[in-house]
XYZ file of C-alpha atoms in Angstrom:
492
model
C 58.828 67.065 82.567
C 62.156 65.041 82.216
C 63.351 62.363 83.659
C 66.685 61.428 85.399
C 65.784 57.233 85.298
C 66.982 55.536 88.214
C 70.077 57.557 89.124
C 69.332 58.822 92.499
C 70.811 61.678 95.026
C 73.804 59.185 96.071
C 74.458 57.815 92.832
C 74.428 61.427 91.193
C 76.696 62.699 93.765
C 78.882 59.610 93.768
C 79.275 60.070 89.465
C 80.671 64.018 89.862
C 82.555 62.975 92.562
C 84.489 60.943 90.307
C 84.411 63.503 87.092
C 85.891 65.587 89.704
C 88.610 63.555 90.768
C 89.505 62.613 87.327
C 89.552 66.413 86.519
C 91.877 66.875 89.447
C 94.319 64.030 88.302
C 94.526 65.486 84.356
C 94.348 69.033 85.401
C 97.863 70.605 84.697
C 99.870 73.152 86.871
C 98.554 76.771 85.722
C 100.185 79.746 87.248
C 97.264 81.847 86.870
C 94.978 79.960 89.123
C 94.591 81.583 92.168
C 96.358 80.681 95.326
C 95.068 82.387 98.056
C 90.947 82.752 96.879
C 88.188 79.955 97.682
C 88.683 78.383 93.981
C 87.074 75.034 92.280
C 89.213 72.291 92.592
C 88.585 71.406 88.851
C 86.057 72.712 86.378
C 82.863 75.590 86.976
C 82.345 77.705 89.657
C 79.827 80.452 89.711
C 77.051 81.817 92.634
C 78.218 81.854 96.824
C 75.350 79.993 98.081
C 74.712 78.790 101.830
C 77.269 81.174 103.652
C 76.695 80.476 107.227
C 78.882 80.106 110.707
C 77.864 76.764 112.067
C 78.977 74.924 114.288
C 82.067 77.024 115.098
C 83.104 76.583 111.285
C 82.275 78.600 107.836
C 80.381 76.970 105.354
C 80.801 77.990 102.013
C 78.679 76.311 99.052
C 78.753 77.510 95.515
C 76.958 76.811 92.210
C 79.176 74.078 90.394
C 79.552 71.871 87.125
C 82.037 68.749 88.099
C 82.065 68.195 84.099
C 83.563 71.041 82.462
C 85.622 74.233 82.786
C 81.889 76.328 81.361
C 78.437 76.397 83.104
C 75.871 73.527 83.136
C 75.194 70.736 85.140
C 74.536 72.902 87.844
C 75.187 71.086 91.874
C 76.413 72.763 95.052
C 79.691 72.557 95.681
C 80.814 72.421 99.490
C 84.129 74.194 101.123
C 84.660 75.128 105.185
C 86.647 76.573 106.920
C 87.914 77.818 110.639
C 89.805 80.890 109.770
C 87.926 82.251 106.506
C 91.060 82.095 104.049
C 91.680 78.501 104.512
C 89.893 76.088 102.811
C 88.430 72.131 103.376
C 86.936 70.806 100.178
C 83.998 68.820 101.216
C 81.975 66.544 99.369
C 79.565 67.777 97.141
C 76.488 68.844 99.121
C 73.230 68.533 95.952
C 73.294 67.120 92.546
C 70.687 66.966 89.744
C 68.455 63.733 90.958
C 64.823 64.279 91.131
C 62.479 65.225 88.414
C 62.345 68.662 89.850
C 65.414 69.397 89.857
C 66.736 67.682 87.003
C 68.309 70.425 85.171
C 69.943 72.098 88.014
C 70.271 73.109 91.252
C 70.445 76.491 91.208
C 71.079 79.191 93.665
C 70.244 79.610 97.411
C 71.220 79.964 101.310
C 71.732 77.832 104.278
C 69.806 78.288 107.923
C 70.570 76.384 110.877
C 67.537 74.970 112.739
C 67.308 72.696 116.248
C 70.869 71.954 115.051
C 70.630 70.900 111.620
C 71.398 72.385 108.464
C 68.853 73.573 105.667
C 69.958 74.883 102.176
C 67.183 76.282 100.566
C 67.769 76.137 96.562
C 66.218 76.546 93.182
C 65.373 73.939 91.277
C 65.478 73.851 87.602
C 63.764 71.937 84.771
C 63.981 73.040 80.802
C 60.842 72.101 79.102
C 62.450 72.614 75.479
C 65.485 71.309 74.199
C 66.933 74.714 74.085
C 66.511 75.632 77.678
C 68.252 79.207 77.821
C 66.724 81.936 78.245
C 63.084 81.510 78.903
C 62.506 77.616 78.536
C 62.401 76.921 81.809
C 60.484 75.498 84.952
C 61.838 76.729 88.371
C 60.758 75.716 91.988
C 61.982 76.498 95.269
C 62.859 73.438 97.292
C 64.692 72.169 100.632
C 67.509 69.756 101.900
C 68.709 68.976 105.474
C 71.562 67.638 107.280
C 72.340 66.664 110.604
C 76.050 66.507 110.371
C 76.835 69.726 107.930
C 78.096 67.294 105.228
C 75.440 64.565 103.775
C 72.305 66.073 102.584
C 68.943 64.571 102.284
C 66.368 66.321 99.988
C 63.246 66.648 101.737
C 60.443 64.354 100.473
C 57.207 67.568 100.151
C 59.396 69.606 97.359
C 59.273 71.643 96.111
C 58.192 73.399 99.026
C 56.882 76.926 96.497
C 55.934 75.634 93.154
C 55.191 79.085 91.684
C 54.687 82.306 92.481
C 51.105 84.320 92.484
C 50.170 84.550 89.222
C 49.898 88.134 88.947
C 53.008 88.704 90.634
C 55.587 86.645 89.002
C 56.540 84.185 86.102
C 57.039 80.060 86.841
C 60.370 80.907 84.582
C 62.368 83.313 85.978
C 61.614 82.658 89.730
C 64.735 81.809 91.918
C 67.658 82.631 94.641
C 66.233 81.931 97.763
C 67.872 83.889 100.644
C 66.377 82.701 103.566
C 66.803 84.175 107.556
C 64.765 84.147 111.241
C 63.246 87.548 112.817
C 61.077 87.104 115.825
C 59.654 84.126 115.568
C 58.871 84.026 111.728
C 60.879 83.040 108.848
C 61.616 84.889 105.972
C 62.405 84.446 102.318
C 63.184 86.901 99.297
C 63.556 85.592 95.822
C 64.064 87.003 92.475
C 61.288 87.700 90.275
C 60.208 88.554 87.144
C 57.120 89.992 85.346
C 56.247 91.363 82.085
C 60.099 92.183 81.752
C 60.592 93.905 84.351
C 62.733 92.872 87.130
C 61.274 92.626 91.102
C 62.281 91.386 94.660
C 59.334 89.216 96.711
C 58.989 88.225 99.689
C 57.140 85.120 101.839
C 56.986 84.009 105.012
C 56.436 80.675 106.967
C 56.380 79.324 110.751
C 57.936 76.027 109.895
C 60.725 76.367 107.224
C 58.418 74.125 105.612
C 55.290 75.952 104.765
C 55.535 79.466 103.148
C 53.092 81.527 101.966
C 53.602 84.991 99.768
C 54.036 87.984 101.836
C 54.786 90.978 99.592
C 56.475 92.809 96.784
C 59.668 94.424 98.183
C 60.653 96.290 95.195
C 60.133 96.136 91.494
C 61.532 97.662 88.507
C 60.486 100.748 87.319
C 61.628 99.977 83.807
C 65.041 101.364 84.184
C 66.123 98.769 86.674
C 65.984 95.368 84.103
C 64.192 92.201 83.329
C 64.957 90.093 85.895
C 66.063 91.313 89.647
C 68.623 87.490 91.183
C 70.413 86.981 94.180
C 68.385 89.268 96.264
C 69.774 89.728 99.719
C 67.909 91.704 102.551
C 69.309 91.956 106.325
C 69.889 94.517 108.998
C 73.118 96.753 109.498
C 73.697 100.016 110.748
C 69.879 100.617 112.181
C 69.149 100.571 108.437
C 67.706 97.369 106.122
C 70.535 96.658 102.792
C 68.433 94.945 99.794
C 71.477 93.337 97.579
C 70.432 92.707 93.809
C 71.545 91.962 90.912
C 69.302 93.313 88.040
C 69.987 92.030 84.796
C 69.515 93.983 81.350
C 70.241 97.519 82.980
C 73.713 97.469 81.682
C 76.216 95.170 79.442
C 78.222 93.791 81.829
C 77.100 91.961 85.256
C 75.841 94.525 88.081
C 75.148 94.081 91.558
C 73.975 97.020 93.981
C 72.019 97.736 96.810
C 69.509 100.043 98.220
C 69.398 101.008 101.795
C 65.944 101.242 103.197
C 63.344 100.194 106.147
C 61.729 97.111 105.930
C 58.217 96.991 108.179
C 58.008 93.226 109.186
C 54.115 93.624 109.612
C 52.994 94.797 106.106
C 56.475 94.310 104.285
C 56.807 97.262 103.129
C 60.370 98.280 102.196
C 60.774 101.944 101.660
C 64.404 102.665 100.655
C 67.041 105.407 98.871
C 68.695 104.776 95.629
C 70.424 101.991 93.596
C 74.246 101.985 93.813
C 76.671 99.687 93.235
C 78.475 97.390 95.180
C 81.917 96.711 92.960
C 83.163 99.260 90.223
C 85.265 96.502 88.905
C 84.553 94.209 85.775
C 83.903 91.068 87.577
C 81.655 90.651 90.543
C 78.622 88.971 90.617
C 75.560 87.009 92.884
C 76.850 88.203 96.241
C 75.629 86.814 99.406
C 75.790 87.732 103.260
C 76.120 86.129 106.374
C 76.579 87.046 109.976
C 79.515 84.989 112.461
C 80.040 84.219 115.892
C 80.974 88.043 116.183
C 78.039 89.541 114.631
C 79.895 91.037 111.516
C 77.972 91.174 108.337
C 80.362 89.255 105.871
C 80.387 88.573 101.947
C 81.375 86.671 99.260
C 80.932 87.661 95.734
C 81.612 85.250 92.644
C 84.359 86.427 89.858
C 83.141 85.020 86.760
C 85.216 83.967 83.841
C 85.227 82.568 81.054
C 87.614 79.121 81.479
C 86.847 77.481 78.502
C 87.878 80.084 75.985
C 90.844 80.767 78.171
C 92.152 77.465 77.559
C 91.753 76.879 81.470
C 90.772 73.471 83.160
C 89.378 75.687 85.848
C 86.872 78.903 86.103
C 86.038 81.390 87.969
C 87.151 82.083 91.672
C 84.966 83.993 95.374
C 86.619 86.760 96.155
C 88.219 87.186 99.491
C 85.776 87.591 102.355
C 84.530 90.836 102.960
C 82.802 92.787 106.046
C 80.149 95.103 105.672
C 79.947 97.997 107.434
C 77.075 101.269 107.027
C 78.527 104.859 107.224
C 77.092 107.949 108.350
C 75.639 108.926 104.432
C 74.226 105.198 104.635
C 76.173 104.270 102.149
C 77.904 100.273 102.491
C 81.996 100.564 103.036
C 83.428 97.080 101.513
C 86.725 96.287 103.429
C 88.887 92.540 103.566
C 87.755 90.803 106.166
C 90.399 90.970 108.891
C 91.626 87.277 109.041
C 92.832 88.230 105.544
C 95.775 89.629 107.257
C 97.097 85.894 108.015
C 98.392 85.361 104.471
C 100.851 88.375 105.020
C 104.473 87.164 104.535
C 107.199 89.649 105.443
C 106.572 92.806 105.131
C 108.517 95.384 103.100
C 107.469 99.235 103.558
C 108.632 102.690 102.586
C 108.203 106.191 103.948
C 107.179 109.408 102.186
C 108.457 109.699 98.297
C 107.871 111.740 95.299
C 106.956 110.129 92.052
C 108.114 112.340 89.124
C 107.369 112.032 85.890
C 110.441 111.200 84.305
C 110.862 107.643 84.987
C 108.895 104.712 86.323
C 109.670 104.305 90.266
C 110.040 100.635 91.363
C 110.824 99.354 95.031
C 113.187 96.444 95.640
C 111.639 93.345 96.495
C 108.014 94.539 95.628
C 107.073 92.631 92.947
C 105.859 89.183 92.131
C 102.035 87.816 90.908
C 100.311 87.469 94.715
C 100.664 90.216 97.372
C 99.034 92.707 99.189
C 100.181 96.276 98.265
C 98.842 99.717 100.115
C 100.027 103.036 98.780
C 98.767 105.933 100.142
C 98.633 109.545 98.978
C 98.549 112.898 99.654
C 96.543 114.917 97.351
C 96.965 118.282 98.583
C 100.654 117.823 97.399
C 100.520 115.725 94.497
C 100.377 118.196 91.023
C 100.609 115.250 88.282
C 97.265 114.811 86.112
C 97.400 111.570 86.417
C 98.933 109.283 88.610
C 98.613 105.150 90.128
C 100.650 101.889 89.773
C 101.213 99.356 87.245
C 101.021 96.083 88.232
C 101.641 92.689 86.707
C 103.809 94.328 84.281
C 106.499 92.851 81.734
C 110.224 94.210 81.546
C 109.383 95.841 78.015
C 105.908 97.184 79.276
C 103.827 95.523 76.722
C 101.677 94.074 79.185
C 100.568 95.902 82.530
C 97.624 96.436 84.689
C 96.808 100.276 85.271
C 95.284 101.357 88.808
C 95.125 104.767 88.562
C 93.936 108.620 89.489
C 92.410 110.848 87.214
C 92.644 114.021 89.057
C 90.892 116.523 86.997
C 87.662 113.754 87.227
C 88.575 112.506 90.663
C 88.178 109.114 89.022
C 89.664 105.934 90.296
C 90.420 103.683 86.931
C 90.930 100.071 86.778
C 92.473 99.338 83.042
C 92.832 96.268 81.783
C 93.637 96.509 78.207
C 97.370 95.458 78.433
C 96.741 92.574 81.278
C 97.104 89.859 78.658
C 94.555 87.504 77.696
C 90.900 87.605 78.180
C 88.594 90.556 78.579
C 89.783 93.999 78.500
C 88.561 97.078 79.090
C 88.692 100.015 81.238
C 86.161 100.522 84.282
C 86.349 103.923 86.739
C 85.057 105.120 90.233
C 84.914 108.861 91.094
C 85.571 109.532 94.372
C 83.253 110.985 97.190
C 83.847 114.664 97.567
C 84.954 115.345 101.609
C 87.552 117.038 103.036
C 90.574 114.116 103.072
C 92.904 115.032 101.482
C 94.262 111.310 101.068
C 93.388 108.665 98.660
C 94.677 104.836 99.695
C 94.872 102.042 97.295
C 94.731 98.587 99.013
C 95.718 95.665 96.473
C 95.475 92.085 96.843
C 96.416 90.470 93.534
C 96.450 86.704 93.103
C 98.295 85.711 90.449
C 94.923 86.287 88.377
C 92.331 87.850 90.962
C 92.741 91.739 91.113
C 90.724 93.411 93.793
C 91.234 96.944 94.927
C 90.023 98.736 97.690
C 89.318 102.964 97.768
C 89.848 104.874 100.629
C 89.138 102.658 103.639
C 86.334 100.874 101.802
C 84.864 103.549 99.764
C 84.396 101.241 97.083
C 85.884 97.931 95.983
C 87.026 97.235 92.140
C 87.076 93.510 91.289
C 88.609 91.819 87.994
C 90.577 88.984 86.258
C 93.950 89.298 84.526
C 95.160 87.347 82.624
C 99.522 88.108 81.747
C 102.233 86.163 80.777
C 103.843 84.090 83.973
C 107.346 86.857 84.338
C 104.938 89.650 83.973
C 105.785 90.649 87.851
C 106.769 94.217 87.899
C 105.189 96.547 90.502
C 105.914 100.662 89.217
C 104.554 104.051 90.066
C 104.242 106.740 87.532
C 103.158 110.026 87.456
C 101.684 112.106 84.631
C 102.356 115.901 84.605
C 103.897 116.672 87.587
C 104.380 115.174 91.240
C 102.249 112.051 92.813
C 103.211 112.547 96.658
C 103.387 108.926 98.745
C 102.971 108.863 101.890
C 103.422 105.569 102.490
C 103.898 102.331 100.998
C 103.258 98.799 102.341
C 104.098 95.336 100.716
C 103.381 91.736 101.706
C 103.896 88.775 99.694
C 100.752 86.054 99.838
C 101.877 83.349 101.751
């Protein structure tokens, strides 16, 4: 195993501190980064970890490299905040000290116990040079504070040093999501064995002490490799496992499955996989509850800064609540206290977009707003029919939401939004009787992330266009696309 010589906690901590403030003082103005979005304030950003209300504040760590604008290095970054969209950049909670951890502190959660704070994280070792992908030693372990802020890693880690044998491999063992039921604590983790993917549980009386409990769920073959960032909690009378399995599809998935976990033999018996963004990039989602009981998320957007060009990369999304609906199916909507970054509002009444022109709006346009159109479907007789946003005065660059109506197919295209990836990605709509489909937009000068009919399903993505590509226009295809309304706010 490695060793980090005599750098400890502090002094590790103190060092990216100060690769972070130089990064800060070099970094140049870029109008793509995002304004309104929990964002690094230099360098990496990847996994949520540690949501939790405490203390009458949020707390929002997240997977970090103070070094460079691509991953490595891996410490927990630390942000709070009263009202959920405004953001305190704290110092940086765990850094690479201990010969556990050495190579990384990877991804976890946060509990509050008798007052203080416990993040529960993965620690990381490489045992060959080369590291990525199976090279690797990880180790569940703890730190505590009393204040929220200074962290002190606990001297018995790691606290799980491997997982049953027969259950799961010492490599790919990680993502702690810890929470209280009764009077037992719980754990989930991601797991893998024999190449395929799996979700296990254990279970301690101490925080301290944990001992296996049970296989939750485990791939069948079809489901991947290697299940991270499993989440399991309560909502709706119902019990939501989040996952992310890797190597069921080409680009990064997360999903759920609704089920009923039995807290005696845990068992969890559940539905289906589906997903939880229809976007291009959304990944390692975590939950927390608030003061309020609402069951709120963050999810990362990665990208990939480095190739950009960026001295910054990758950004949370905005926070989102959780709700179950009557097919027990999750409905993803902005978090209320979104809201406060409204500016002035501009809004229009019911209008007909033909297709001989583009339609624009006065003052509805710029690179960070909140846009809702709504539409009536019943009257609308165009094939095809959305908004382009982001788009330049010759059209050469543009960012297509729109409705396939012969598929009933929600698209997200991205292969005129500039630079970086492009690509088209689609969600087809749940069959009822409403005959209206609503597009809620918040777009961040870079951060695109739509939201279908009241939640339905949320479609999250970077784009990437020149600075005066700001146009907002409606088109139809074939005939009609009846609005019914149309509501603008510029991001304050």
């Amino acid at each position: 195993m490695k060793q980090l010589g005599v750098l400890g906690h502090r002094d590790a901590l103190e060092k990216a501190e100060e690769a972070v403030e130089r990064g800060v003082r070099t970094m140049p103005n870029d109008p793509h980064r995002p304004q309104a979005h929990a964002v690094p304030p230099v360098h990496w950003m990847n996994d949520p970890n540690g949501l939790i209300y405490y203390k009458g504040e949020y707390h929002l760590f997240y997977q970090f490299n103070p070094y460079g604008p691509a991953w490595g290095t891996i410490h927990w970054a630390h942000l709070k905040s009263k009202d959920l969209v405004h953001w305190e950049r704290l110092p940086i909670a765990l850094a690479p000290s201990e010969t556990y951890d050495v190579d990384g502190c990877f991804s976890g959660s946060a509990v509050e116990h008798e007052g203080k704070l416990y993040l529960f994280y993965t620690a990381n070792v490489f045992t060959t040079p080369v590291g990525i992908p199976d090279d690797l030693l990880q180790t569940q372990c703890v730190a505590v504070s009393k204040d929220g802020v200074t962290f002190e890693k606990l001297p018995n880690n790691p606290i799980i040093e491997a997982p049953p044998e027969h259950i799961g491999q010492t490599n790919h063992f990680r993502d702690p999501k810890v929470w209280k039921h009764d009077d037992a604590w719980y754990m989930v983790l991601g797991a893998k064995k024999d190449g395929r993917g799996k979700v296990i549980a254990y279970k301690s009386k101490d925080l301290l002490h944990w001992e296996f409990f049970q296989v939750l769920t485990e791939s069948d073959g079809t489901m991947g490799y290697m299940h991270e960032c499993p989440d399991l909690f309560p909502l709706g009378g119902k019990d939501v496992l989040l996952l992310c399995p890797e190597g069921v599809q080409s680009t990064p998935l997360s999903g759920y499955y609704v089920g009923e976990f039995d807290y005696e033999t845990g068992r969890y018996a559940h539905g289906p996989f589906f997903k939880l963004d229809y976007g291009f990039d959304f990944y390692a989602p975590q939950t927390f509850t608030d003061d309020r009981g609402r069951r709120l998320l963050f999810g990362w957007m990665p990208m990939d800064g480095k190739a950009l060009g960026k001295h910054w990369a990758g950004s949370m999304t905005l926070p989102r609540e959780l709700t179950l609906d009557g097919d027990n199916l999750l409905r993803v909507r902005p978090a209320a206290e979104v809201e406060a970054l409204r500016g002035n509002r501009l809004a229009h009444g019911e209008y007909v977009v033909t297709d001989d022109r583009l339609h624009e709006f006065s003052g509805m346009e710029g690179d960070a707003y909140e846009l809702i159109v709504t539409y009536d479907l019943s009257r609308s007789t165009a094939f095809e029919f959305g908004l382009l946003l982001r788009a330049s005065e010759d059209g050469r660059e543009q960012t297509v939401l729109a409705y396939d109506a012969a598929a009933g197919e929600v698209t997200f295209d991205r292969t005129l939004s500039g630079a970086g990836k492009q690509g088209i990605s689609a969600y087809r709509l749940r069959r009822d009787a409403s005959d209206t489909l609503e597009l809620r937009v918040f777009l961040d000068r870079s951060t695109l992330e739509l939201f279908v009919n009241d939640g339905e399903a949320a479609m999250t993505g970077f784009v990437f266009p020149a600075p005066d590509s700001r146009g907002v226009r409606h088109f139809a295809k074939g005939g009609a696309a009846a609005i019914t309304r149309i509501d603008f706010w510029k991001l304050k």
